[in-house]
mmCIF file of C-alpha atoms in Angstrom:
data_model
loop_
_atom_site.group_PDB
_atom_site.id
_atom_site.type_symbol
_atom_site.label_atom_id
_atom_site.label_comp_id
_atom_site.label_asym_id
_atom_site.label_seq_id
_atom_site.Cartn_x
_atom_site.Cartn_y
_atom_site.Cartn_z
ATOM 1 C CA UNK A 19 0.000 0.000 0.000
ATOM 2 C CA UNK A 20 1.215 3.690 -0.551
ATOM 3 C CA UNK A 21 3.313 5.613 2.596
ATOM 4 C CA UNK A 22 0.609 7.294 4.745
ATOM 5 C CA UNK A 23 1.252 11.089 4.027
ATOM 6 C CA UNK A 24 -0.087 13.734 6.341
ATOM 7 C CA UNK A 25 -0.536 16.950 4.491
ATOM 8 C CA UNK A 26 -1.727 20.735 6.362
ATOM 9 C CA UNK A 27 -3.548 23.286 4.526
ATOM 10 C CA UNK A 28 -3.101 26.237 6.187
ATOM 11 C CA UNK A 29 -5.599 27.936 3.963
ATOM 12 C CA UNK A 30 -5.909 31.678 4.523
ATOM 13 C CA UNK A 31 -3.567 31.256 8.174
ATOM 14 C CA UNK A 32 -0.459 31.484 10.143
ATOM 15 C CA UNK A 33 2.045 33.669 10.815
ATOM 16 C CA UNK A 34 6.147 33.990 10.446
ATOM 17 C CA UNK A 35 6.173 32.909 13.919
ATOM 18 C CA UNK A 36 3.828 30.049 13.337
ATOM 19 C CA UNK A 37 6.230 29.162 11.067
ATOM 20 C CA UNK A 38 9.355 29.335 12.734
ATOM 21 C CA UNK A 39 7.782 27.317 15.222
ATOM 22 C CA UNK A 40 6.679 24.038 13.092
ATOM 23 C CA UNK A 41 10.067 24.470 11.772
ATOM 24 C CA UNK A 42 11.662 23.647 15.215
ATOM 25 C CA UNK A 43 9.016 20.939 16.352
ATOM 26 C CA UNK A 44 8.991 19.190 12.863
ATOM 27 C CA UNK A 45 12.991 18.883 13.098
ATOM 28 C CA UNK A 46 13.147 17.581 16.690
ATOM 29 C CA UNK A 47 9.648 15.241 16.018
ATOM 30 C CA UNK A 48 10.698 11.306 16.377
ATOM 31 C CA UNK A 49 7.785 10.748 13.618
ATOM 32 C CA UNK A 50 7.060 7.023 12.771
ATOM 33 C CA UNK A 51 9.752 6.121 9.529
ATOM 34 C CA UNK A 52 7.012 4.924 6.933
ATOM 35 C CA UNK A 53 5.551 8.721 7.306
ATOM 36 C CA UNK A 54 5.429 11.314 4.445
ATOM 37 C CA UNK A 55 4.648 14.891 6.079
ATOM 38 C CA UNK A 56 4.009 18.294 4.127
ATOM 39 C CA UNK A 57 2.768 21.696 4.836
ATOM 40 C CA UNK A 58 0.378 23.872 2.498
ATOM 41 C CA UNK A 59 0.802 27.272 3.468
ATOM 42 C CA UNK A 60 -0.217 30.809 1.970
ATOM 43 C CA UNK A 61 1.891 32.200 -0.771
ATOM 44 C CA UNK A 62 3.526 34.705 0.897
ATOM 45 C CA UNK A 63 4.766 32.705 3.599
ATOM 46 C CA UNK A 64 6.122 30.033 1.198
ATOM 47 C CA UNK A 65 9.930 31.101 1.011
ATOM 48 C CA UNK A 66 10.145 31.084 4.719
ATOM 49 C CA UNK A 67 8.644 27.942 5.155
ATOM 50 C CA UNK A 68 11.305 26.954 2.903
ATOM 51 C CA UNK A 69 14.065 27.662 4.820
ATOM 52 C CA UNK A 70 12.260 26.588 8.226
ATOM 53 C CA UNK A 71 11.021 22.780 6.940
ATOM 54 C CA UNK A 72 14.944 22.554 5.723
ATOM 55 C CA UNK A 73 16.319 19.849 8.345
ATOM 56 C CA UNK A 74 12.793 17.748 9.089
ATOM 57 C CA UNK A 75 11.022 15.467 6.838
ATOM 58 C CA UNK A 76 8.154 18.065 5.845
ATOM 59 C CA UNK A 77 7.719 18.871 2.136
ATOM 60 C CA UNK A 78 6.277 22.050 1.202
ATOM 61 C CA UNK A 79 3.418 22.376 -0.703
ATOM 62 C CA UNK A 80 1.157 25.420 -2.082
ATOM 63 C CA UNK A 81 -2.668 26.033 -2.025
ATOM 64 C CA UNK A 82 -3.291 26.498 -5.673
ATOM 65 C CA UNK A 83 -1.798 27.523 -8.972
ATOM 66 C CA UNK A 84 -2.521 29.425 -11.866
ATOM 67 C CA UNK A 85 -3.409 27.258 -15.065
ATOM 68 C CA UNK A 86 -0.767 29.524 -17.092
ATOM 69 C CA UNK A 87 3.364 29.892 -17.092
ATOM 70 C CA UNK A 88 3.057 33.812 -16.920
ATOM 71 C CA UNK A 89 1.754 36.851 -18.384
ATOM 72 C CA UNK A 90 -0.960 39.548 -16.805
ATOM 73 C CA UNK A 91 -2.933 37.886 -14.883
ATOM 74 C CA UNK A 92 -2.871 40.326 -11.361
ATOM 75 C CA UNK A 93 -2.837 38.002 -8.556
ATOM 76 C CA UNK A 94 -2.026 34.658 -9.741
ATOM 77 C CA UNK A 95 0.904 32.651 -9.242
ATOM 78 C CA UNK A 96 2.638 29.990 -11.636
ATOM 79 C CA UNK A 97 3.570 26.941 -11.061
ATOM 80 C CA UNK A 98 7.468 27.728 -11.891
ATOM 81 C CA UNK A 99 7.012 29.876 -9.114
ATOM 82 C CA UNK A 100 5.912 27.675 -6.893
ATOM 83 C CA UNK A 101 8.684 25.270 -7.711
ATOM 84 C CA UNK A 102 11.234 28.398 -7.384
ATOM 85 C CA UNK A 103 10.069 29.030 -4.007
ATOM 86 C CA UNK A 104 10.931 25.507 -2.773
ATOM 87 C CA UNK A 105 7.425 23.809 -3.059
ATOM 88 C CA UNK A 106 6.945 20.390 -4.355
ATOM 89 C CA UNK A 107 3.061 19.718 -3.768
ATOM 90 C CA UNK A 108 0.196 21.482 -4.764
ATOM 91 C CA UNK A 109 -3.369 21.574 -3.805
ATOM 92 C CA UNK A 110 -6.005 21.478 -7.041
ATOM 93 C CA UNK A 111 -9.664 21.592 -7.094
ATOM 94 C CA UNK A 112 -10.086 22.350 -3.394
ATOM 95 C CA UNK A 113 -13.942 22.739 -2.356
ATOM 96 C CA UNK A 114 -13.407 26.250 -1.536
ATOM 97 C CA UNK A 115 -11.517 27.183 -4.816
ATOM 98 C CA UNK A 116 -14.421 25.481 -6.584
ATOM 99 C CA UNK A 117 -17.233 27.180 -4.649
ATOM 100 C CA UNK A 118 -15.970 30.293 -4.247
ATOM 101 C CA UNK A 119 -13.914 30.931 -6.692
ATOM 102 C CA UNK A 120 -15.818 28.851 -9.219
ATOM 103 C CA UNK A 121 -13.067 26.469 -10.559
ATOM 104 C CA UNK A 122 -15.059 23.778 -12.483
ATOM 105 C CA UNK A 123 -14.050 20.745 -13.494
ATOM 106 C CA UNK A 124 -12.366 21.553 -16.690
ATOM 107 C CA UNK A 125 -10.153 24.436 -14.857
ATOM 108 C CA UNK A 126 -9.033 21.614 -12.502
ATOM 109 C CA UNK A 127 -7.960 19.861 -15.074
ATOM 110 C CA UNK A 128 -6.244 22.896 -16.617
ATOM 111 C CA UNK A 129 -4.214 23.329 -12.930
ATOM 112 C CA UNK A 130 -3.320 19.610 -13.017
ATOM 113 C CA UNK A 131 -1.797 19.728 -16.020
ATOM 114 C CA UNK A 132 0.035 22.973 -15.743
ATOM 115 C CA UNK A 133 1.245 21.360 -11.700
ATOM 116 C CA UNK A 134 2.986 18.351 -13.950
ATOM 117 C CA UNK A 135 4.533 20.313 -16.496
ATOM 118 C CA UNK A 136 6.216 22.227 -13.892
ATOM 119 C CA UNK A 137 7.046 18.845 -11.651
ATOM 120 C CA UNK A 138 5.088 19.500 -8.966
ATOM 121 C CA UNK A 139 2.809 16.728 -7.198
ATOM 122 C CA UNK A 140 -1.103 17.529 -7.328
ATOM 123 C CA UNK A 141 -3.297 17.114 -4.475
ATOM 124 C CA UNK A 142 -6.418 16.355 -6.581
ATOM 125 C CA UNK A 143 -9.392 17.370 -3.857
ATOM 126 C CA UNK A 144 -12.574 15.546 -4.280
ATOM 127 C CA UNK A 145 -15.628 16.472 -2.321
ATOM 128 C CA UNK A 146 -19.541 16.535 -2.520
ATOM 129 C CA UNK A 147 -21.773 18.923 -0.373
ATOM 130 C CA UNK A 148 -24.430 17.853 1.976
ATOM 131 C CA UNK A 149 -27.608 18.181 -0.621
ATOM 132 C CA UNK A 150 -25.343 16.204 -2.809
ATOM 133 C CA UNK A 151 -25.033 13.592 -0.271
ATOM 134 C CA UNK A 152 -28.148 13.973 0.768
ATOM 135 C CA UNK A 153 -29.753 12.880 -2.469
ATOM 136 C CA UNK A 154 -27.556 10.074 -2.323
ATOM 137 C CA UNK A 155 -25.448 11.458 -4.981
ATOM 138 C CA UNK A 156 -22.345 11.823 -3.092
ATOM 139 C CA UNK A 157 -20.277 8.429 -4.318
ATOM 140 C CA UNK A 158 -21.829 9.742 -8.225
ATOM 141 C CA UNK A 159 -20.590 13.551 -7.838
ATOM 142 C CA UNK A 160 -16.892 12.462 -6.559
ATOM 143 C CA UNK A 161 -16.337 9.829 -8.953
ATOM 144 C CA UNK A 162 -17.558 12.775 -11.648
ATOM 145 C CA UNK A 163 -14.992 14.466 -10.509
ATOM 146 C CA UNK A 164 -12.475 12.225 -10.364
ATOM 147 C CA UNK A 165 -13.190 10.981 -14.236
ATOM 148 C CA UNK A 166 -12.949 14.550 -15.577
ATOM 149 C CA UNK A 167 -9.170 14.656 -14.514
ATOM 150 C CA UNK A 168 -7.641 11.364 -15.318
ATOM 151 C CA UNK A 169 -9.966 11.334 -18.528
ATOM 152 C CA UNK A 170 -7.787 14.248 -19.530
ATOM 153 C CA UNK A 171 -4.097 12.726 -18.776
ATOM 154 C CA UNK A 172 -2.263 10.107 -19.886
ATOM 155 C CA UNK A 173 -1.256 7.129 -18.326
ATOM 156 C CA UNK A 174 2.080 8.125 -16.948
ATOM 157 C CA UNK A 175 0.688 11.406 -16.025
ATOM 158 C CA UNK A 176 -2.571 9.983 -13.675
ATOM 159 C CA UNK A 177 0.365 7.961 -11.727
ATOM 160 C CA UNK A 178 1.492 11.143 -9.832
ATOM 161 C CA UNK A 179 -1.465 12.641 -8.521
ATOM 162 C CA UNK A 180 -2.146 12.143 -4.972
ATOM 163 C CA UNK A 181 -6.004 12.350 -4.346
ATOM 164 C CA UNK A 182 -7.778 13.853 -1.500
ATOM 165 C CA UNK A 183 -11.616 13.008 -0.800
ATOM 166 C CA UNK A 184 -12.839 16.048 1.492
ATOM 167 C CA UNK A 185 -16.557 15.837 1.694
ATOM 168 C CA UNK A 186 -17.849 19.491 1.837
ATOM 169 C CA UNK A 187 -20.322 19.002 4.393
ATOM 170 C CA UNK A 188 -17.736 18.117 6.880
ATOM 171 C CA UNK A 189 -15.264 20.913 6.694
ATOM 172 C CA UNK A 190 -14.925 23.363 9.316
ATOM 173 C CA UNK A 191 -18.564 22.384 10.445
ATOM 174 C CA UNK A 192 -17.492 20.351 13.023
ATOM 175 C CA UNK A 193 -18.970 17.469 11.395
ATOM 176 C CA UNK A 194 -16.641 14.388 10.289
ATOM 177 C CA UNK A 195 -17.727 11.654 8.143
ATOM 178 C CA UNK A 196 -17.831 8.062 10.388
ATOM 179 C CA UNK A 197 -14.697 5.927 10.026
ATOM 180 C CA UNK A 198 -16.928 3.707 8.036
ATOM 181 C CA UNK A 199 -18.436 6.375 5.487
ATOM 182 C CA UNK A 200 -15.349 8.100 4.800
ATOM 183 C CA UNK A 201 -14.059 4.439 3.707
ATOM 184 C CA UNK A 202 -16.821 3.975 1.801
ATOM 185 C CA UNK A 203 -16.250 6.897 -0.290
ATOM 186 C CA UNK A 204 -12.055 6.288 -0.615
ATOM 187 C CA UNK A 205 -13.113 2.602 -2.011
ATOM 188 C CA UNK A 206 -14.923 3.792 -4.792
ATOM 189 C CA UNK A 207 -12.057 6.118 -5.856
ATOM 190 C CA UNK A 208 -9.768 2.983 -5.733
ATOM 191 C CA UNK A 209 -11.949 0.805 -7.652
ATOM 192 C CA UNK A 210 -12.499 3.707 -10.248
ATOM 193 C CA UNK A 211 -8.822 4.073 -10.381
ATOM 194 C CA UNK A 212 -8.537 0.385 -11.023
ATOM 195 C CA UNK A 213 -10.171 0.626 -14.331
ATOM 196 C CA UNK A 214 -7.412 3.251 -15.838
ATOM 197 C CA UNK A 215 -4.469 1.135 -15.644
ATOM 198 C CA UNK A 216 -2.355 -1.567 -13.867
ATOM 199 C CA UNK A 217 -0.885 -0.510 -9.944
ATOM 200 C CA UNK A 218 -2.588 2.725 -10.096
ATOM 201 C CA UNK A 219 -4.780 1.896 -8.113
ATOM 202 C CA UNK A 220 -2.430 0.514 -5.811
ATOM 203 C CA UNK A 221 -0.200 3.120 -5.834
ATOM 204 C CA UNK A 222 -1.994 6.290 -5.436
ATOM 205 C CA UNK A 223 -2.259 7.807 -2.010
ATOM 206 C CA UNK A 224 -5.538 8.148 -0.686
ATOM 207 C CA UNK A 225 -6.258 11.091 1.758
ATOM 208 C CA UNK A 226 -9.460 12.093 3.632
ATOM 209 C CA UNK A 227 -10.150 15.994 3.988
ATOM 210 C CA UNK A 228 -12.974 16.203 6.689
ATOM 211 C CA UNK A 229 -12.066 17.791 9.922
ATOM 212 C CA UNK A 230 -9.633 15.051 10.657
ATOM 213 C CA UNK A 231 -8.430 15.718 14.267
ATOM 214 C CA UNK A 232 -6.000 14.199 16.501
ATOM 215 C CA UNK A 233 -8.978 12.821 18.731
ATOM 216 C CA UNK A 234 -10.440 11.141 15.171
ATOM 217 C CA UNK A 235 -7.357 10.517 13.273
ATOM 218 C CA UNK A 236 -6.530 6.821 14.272
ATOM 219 C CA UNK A 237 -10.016 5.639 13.766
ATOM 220 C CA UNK A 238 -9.818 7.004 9.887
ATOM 221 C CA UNK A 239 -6.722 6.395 9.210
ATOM 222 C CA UNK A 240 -6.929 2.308 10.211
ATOM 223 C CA UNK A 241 -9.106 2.241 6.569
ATOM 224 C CA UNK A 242 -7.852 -0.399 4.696
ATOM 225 C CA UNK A 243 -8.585 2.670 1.732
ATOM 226 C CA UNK A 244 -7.420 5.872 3.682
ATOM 227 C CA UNK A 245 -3.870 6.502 3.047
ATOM 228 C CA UNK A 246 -3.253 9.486 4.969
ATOM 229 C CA UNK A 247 -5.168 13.119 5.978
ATOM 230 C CA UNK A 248 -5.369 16.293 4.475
ATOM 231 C CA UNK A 249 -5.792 18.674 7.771
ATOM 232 C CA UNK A 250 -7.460 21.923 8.040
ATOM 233 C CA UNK A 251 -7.650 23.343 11.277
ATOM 234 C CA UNK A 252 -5.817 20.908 13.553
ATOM 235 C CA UNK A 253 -2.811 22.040 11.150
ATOM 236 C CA UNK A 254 -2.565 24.930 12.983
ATOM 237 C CA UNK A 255 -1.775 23.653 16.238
ATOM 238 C CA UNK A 256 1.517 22.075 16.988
ATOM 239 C CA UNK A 257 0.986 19.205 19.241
ATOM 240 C CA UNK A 258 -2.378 18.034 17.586
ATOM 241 C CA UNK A 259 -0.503 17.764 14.078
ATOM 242 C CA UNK A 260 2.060 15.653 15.459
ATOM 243 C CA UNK A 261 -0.562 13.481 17.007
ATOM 244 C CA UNK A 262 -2.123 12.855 13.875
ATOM 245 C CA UNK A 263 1.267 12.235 12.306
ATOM 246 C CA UNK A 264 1.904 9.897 15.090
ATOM 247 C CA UNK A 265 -1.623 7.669 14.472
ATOM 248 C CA UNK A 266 -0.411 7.497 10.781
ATOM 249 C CA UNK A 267 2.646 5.237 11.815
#
């Protein structure tokens, strides 16, 4: 099965300090040795981070990118940026980028594409909202999702995405899909990935994106399907990120 990896998106959060401070813990952190860590913070915090994950096992990873190499686009950032900077991962198709900032499906597949040509790793995000789910449409809408990506990349290319299932309805709402349901949902995606090609499903790392927690994290992550966690909030905080690093060993 693929190394657990334990990912933090810092979203719109953090501080130099903040920082400094996971740069010190993450060095001195005895974390278990089959353990892939990384840390998705804001853009202009990316340099530092840099320079403060150099020494510990954490990779550095960005929120999004822009689906072009350059030219006037105010406010974007490019992937040969990113890799510049010292990042290696990238997030793509997060729920909030596509709800609020109305990336559809084809524009994730634009930002996947440009994240390989520039040699970064995407974090594909996945994700269905509650009337979604509630319509029992929530397996359908994710799989969608997932199709309209590795329908648009070739073989070699669909072998270095790492995906991310983050139902919508449980982020930063306090509620967390059961052990059981978030499985569910990350044995679908396997069996979908089956059907594009030999090992890829066995290869790809799986990560759930609801509210995982240091209190919850050992319960998901003992899914025969759950590979690892992408972390919002519990990011933020020191000694609960290590504990969920620590249930991933």
């Amino acid at each position: 099965m693929p190394t657990p990896l334990i990912a933090g998106n810092w979203k719109m959060n953090g501080s130099l300090d903040l920082i400094e401070s996971f740069g010190r813990a993450l060095a001195d952190a005895e974390l278990p040795s089959r353990l892939e860590v990384a840390l998705m913070v804001p853009f202009p915090y990316l340099e530092a981070a840099s320079r403060a994950l150099t020494g510990s096992r954490a990779a550095l990873g960005a929120q999004t990118l822009s689906d072009q190499p350059s030219g006037a686009f105010t406010g974007e950032v490019s992937g040969e940026m990113l890799r510049e900077v010292g990042a290696s991962l990238v997030l793509v198709g997060h729920s909030e980028r596509r709800t609020l900032f109305g990336e559809d499906d084809s524009a994730v597949l634009a930002r996947v594409r440009r994240a390989l040509e520039c040699e970064l790793t995407p974090v594909l995000c996945l994700g269905e909202t509650l009337e979604e789910r509630d319509a029992d449409r929530g397996e359908a809408v994710v799989i969608g999702q997932l199709e309209a990506v590795l329908d648009g990349l070739e073989a070699g290319q669909r072998s270095r995405l790492v995906i991310a299932y983050e139902p919508v309805w449980a982020i930063g709402t306090g509620r967390t899909a059961t052990p059981e349901q978030a499985q569910a949902i990350h044995a679908a995606i396997r069996r979908r990935l089956a059907r594009y090609g030999d090992g890829l499903a066995e290869g790809t790392q799986l990560l759930y994106g609801g509210s995982m927690k240091a209190d919850n994290a050992a319960d998901l992550l003992v899914q025969p399907d759950i590979d690892g966690g992408l972390v919002g909030g519990a990011s933020l905080k020191i000694d609960d990120f290590l504990a969920i690093c620590q249930s991933a060993g």
